[in-house]
Amino acid sequence: MGDELRPEAKATIENFAQAGIKLKIISGDNPHTVAALAKQAGFKGDIRVVSGLDLDKMDSAQIAKTAEETTVFGRITPQQKEMLVTTLRDNGHYVAMIGDGVNDVLSLKKAHIGIAMQSGSAATRGVADMVLLNDSFAALPRAFMEGQRILNGMDAITRLFLSRAFYAAMILLGAGLMVGAVNFPFIPKHASLLTLLSVGIPTLGIAAWARVGVPTRNLMRDMVHFILPSAMSIASVALAVYVIFFHLHVYPSEPHSLSTAINYARTALTTAIIFMGLILIIFVEPPVAFLTGGSALSGDWRPTISAGVMLLIYFLLVIIEPTRTFFELETLSLGDYALIMAIVLAWAIILRFIWRFNLIERFLGVKIKPANRVIYQS
């Protein structure tokens, strides 16, 4: 008599590894027997084995460390299963537990996701969040990877939209305080153009190209890490550009120069925000390690290319007379564009510095700690 592995077992375990999901086996059987089966199934490297008797002799700190480092747990009681799941959750992991017997009910209820076998007990299926038809694990890696793509895509899109919302509000407030509430820094047509080119169209591609990878567990902290410095810096730079170009084109001796200066300032501000918004897309999905800081390395050049395409579209809209007139944009000189680009380049360098050195986290006294997604099988 012996245990037979399912034909798809090795491929399934490899797919879990590719998705960044750690696998552990918690069993009531002999730990060394379970470890041998794990080797046959495709578990890589040295498999650390711990028995329930060993766990009983450990304190809470040792249990927390053992839960992290051990792959196979044998001779485990239902209470110990529940304890291991709780410990791993406390360590910041997102835990899925697979079980089929009544002794798995406690740990299934404690896990973030409880997964039951179709052939398992009614009690197990009753407390589970999902049931594996035909007791097959093969669908799980693909399901988890698709979930990762959705979450990562939502994360990137949310960063862009919230950054845009915050810096737009800050610009309106700041401009009202600086130059009076009558002269808004941009008109509705400018706002529509900004949204379309820097957020609207690019986010469609970001959603379609979202990558597989372990999503962050500290979503709010990551959002603060990215959005707060980007929104504040974009608003500050945009207002500075507005003021600079306003004063460059206003002439006290000419009564009509005020409206002209406002139009030029609005065009310069719109141009600067579009430049910064497109660079923000690159920071959200960094294609190379040098551009990381606000987000993890993506390695995908498509969002960067899409940002370049949006920049080209903006220049075409400015060059073509009917579209430039429709959006009420002024014709800037090459010197104006050079000045804006220099300011935006300095902004990008400073923003990367803020992210790289975690200045916001240091100021708030918090630390962003990435978490792994973990799945356990009984």
Coordinates of C-alpha atoms in Angstrom, one line a residue, residues 29-310:
D29 CA 0.6 12.0 10.1
N30 CA 4.2 11.2 10.7
P31 CA 6.2 14.3 9.8
H32 CA 9.0 12.4 8.0
T33 CA 6.5 10.5 5.9
V34 CA 4.8 13.7 4.9
A35 CA 8.2 15.3 4.1
A36 CA 9.0 12.4 1.8
L37 CA 5.7 12.9 -0.1
A38 CA 6.4 16.6 -0.3
K39 CA 9.8 15.9 -1.9
Q40 CA 8.1 13.7 -4.5
A41 CA 5.5 16.4 -5.1
G42 CA 8.1 18.9 -6.1
F43 CA 9.0 20.9 -3.0
K44 CA 12.4 22.5 -3.5
G45 CA 15.4 22.7 -1.2
D46 CA 15.8 21.5 2.3
I47 CA 12.5 20.7 3.9
R48 CA 12.4 21.5 7.6
V49 CA 10.2 19.2 9.6
V50 CA 8.6 19.8 13.0
S51 CA 6.3 17.6 15.0
G52 CA 3.4 18.6 17.3
L53 CA 5.4 17.4 20.3
D54 CA 8.2 19.8 19.4
L55 CA 5.7 22.7 19.2
D56 CA 4.4 21.9 22.7
K57 CA 7.9 22.6 24.1
M58 CA 8.2 26.1 22.5
D59 CA 7.3 29.5 23.7
S60 CA 5.4 32.0 21.6
A61 CA 8.5 33.6 20.1
Q62 CA 9.9 30.2 19.1
I63 CA 6.6 29.2 17.6
A64 CA 6.4 32.4 15.5
K65 CA 9.9 31.7 14.2
T66 CA 9.2 28.0 13.5
A67 CA 6.0 28.8 11.7
E68 CA 7.9 31.0 9.3
E69 CA 10.8 28.7 8.7
T70 CA 9.2 25.2 8.7
T71 CA 7.7 23.6 5.6
V72 CA 6.2 20.3 7.1
F73 CA 4.4 20.0 10.4
G74 CA 3.5 16.5 11.5
R75 CA 1.5 14.9 14.3
I76 CA -0.3 18.2 14.7
T77 CA -3.5 18.5 16.7
P78 CA -6.5 20.6 15.6
Q79 CA -5.7 23.2 18.2
Q80 CA -2.1 23.4 17.0
K81 CA -3.3 23.9 13.4
E82 CA -5.4 26.8 14.6
M83 CA -2.5 28.2 16.5
L84 CA -0.2 28.0 13.5
V85 CA -2.7 29.8 11.2
T86 CA -3.2 32.5 13.9
T87 CA 0.6 32.9 14.3
L88 CA 1.1 33.3 10.6
R89 CA -1.7 35.8 10.4
D90 CA -0.1 37.8 13.2
N91 CA 3.2 37.7 11.3
G92 CA 1.5 39.7 8.5
H93 CA 0.7 36.9 6.1
Y94 CA -2.4 36.4 4.1
V95 CA -3.3 32.8 4.8
A96 CA -5.4 30.3 2.9
M97 CA -6.0 26.9 4.6
I98 CA -7.0 23.7 2.7
G99 CA -8.7 20.9 4.7
D100 CA -11.1 18.0 4.4
G101 CA -11.8 16.7 7.9
V102 CA -13.6 17.8 11.0
N103 CA -10.2 18.4 12.7
D104 CA -9.6 21.2 10.1
V105 CA -12.7 23.2 11.0
L106 CA -10.9 25.4 13.6
S107 CA -8.0 26.3 11.3
L108 CA -10.3 26.9 8.3
K109 CA -12.3 29.4 10.2
K110 CA -9.2 31.2 11.5
A111 CA -7.6 31.5 8.0
H112 CA -8.3 34.5 5.7
I113 CA -9.6 31.9 3.1
G114 CA -10.9 28.5 4.0
I115 CA -10.8 25.9 1.2
A116 CA -12.5 22.6 1.6
M117 CA -12.3 19.4 -0.5
Q118 CA -15.4 18.2 -2.2
S119 CA -15.0 14.8 -0.7
G120 CA -14.4 16.3 2.8
S121 CA -16.8 16.3 5.7
A122 CA -20.0 18.4 5.6
A123 CA -18.7 20.5 8.6
T124 CA -15.6 21.4 6.6
R125 CA -17.5 22.4 3.5
G126 CA -19.9 24.4 5.7
V127 CA -17.2 26.7 7.1
A128 CA -15.1 26.9 4.0
D129 CA -15.1 30.0 1.7
M130 CA -14.7 27.8 -1.4
V131 CA -14.9 24.1 -2.2
L132 CA -12.5 22.3 -4.6
L133 CA -14.5 20.3 -7.2
N134 CA -13.1 16.8 -7.8
D135 CA -10.6 17.6 -4.9
S136 CA -8.3 19.2 -7.5
F137 CA -5.8 21.8 -6.6
A138 CA -4.9 22.6 -10.2
A139 CA -7.3 25.5 -10.5
L140 CA -6.0 27.3 -7.4
P141 CA -2.7 28.8 -8.7
R142 CA -4.4 30.3 -11.7
A143 CA -7.2 31.7 -9.5
F144 CA -4.7 33.2 -7.1
M145 CA -2.6 34.7 -9.9
E146 CA -5.7 36.3 -11.5
G147 CA -6.6 37.7 -8.2
Q148 CA -3.1 39.1 -7.8
R149 CA -3.4 40.7 -11.3
I150 CA -6.7 42.3 -10.4
L151 CA -5.4 43.6 -7.0
N152 CA -2.2 44.9 -8.4
G153 CA -4.0 46.6 -11.3
M154 CA -6.5 48.3 -8.9
D155 CA -3.6 49.4 -6.7
A156 CA -1.7 51.1 -9.6
I157 CA -4.9 52.7 -10.9
T158 CA -6.0 53.9 -7.5
R159 CA -2.6 55.6 -6.9
L160 CA -2.9 57.5 -10.1
F161 CA -6.5 58.6 -9.6
L162 CA -6.1 59.6 -5.9
S163 CA -2.9 61.5 -6.7
R164 CA -4.7 63.4 -9.4
A165 CA -7.7 64.2 -7.1
F166 CA -5.4 65.4 -4.3
Y167 CA -3.1 67.6 -6.4
A168 CA -6.0 69.1 -8.3
A169 CA -7.7 70.1 -5.0
M170 CA -4.4 71.5 -3.7
I171 CA -3.8 73.5 -6.8
L172 CA -7.2 75.1 -6.7
L173 CA -6.9 75.9 -3.0
G174 CA -3.4 77.2 -3.4
A175 CA -4.2 79.3 -6.5
G176 CA -7.2 80.8 -4.7
L177 CA -5.0 81.9 -1.8
M178 CA -2.2 83.2 -4.0
V179 CA -3.9 85.1 -6.8
G180 CA -7.5 85.4 -5.8
A181 CA -10.5 83.0 -6.2
V182 CA -11.5 84.6 -9.5
N183 CA -8.5 83.4 -11.5
F184 CA -8.7 79.6 -11.4
P185 CA -5.4 78.0 -12.5
F186 CA -7.1 76.0 -15.2
I187 CA -10.5 75.9 -16.9
P188 CA -12.8 72.8 -17.3
K189 CA -11.4 72.1 -20.8
H190 CA -7.9 71.9 -19.3
A191 CA -9.0 69.7 -16.5
S192 CA -10.6 67.3 -19.1
L193 CA -7.4 67.2 -21.1
L194 CA -5.3 66.5 -18.0
T195 CA -7.6 63.7 -16.9
L196 CA -7.8 62.1 -20.4
L197 CA -4.1 62.1 -21.1
S198 CA -2.5 61.5 -17.6
V199 CA -5.1 59.2 -16.1
G200 CA -8.1 58.2 -18.3
I201 CA -6.4 56.5 -21.3
P202 CA -3.3 55.2 -19.6
T203 CA -5.2 53.4 -16.8
L204 CA -7.0 51.3 -19.4
G205 CA -3.6 49.9 -20.4
I206 CA -2.4 49.5 -16.8
A207 CA -5.5 47.4 -16.0
A208 CA -4.9 45.2 -19.0
W209 CA -1.2 44.8 -18.4
A210 CA -1.4 44.3 -14.6
R211 CA 1.3 41.9 -13.4
V212 CA 1.2 38.8 -11.3
G213 CA 2.8 39.3 -7.9
V214 CA 2.2 39.3 -4.2
P215 CA -0.1 42.3 -3.4
T216 CA 0.7 44.6 -0.6
R217 CA -0.9 44.0 2.8
N218 CA -0.2 47.5 4.0
L219 CA -2.4 49.1 1.4
M220 CA -3.1 52.3 3.3
R221 CA 0.6 52.9 4.2
D222 CA 1.7 52.2 0.6
M223 CA -0.9 54.7 -0.6
V224 CA 0.3 57.3 1.8
H225 CA 3.9 56.5 0.8
F226 CA 3.1 57.1 -2.9
I227 CA 0.2 59.6 -3.0
L228 CA 1.1 62.2 -0.4
P229 CA 4.5 63.2 -1.7
S230 CA 3.4 63.0 -5.3
A231 CA 0.3 65.1 -4.9
M232 CA 2.0 67.7 -2.7
S233 CA 5.0 68.0 -5.0
I234 CA 2.9 68.2 -8.2
A235 CA 0.7 70.9 -6.6
S236 CA 3.7 72.9 -5.5
V237 CA 5.5 72.7 -8.8
A238 CA 2.3 73.4 -10.8
L239 CA 1.6 76.6 -8.7
A240 CA 5.2 77.7 -9.1
V241 CA 5.0 77.2 -12.9
Y242 CA 1.7 79.2 -12.9
V243 CA 3.2 82.1 -11.0
I244 CA 6.4 82.1 -13.0
F245 CA 4.7 82.2 -16.4
F246 CA 2.1 84.7 -15.1
H247 CA 4.8 87.2 -14.2
L248 CA 6.8 86.5 -17.4
H249 CA 3.8 87.6 -19.5
V250 CA 2.2 90.4 -17.5
Y251 CA 3.2 94.0 -18.3
P252 CA 1.9 96.8 -16.0
S253 CA 2.0 99.3 -18.9
E254 CA -0.3 97.2 -21.1
P255 CA -3.9 97.0 -19.7
H256 CA -4.8 93.9 -21.7
S257 CA -1.7 91.9 -20.7
L258 CA -3.4 90.5 -17.6
S259 CA -5.7 88.2 -19.5
T260 CA -2.9 87.2 -21.8
A261 CA -0.7 86.4 -18.8
I262 CA -3.4 84.3 -17.2
N263 CA -3.9 82.3 -20.4
Y264 CA -0.1 81.7 -20.8
A265 CA 0.1 80.7 -17.1
R266 CA -2.8 78.2 -17.5
T267 CA -1.2 76.7 -20.6
A268 CA 2.2 76.3 -18.8
L269 CA 0.5 74.8 -15.8
T270 CA -1.5 72.4 -17.9
T271 CA 1.7 71.4 -19.8
A272 CA 3.7 70.9 -16.6
I273 CA 0.9 68.8 -15.0
I274 CA 0.6 66.6 -18.0
F275 CA 4.4 66.1 -18.0
M276 CA 4.4 65.2 -14.3
G277 CA 1.3 63.0 -14.6
L278 CA 2.9 61.0 -17.4
I279 CA 6.1 60.6 -15.4
L280 CA 3.9 59.4 -12.5
I281 CA 2.7 56.6 -14.7
I282 CA 6.3 55.5 -15.1
F283 CA 6.8 55.7 -11.3
V284 CA 3.7 53.5 -10.8
E285 CA 5.0 50.8 -13.1
P286 CA 8.8 51.2 -13.1
P287 CA 10.4 49.4 -16.0
V288 CA 13.9 49.5 -14.5
A289 CA 15.2 49.4 -10.9
F290 CA 16.5 53.0 -11.1
L291 CA 13.0 54.3 -11.2
T292 CA 11.7 52.4 -8.2
G293 CA 10.9 54.0 -4.9
G294 CA 7.2 54.7 -5.1
S295 CA 6.4 51.3 -6.4
A296 CA 8.1 47.9 -6.8
L297 CA 9.9 47.0 -10.0
S298 CA 7.5 46.1 -12.8
G299 CA 9.9 45.4 -15.6
D300 CA 7.1 46.1 -18.1
W301 CA 7.9 48.9 -20.6
R302 CA 4.3 49.1 -22.0
P303 CA 3.1 51.7 -19.4
T304 CA 6.2 53.8 -20.1
I305 CA 5.6 53.6 -23.9
S306 CA 1.9 54.5 -23.4
A307 CA 3.1 57.6 -21.4
G308 CA 5.3 58.5 -24.4
V309 CA 2.3 58.1 -26.7
M310 CA 0.2 60.4 -24.6

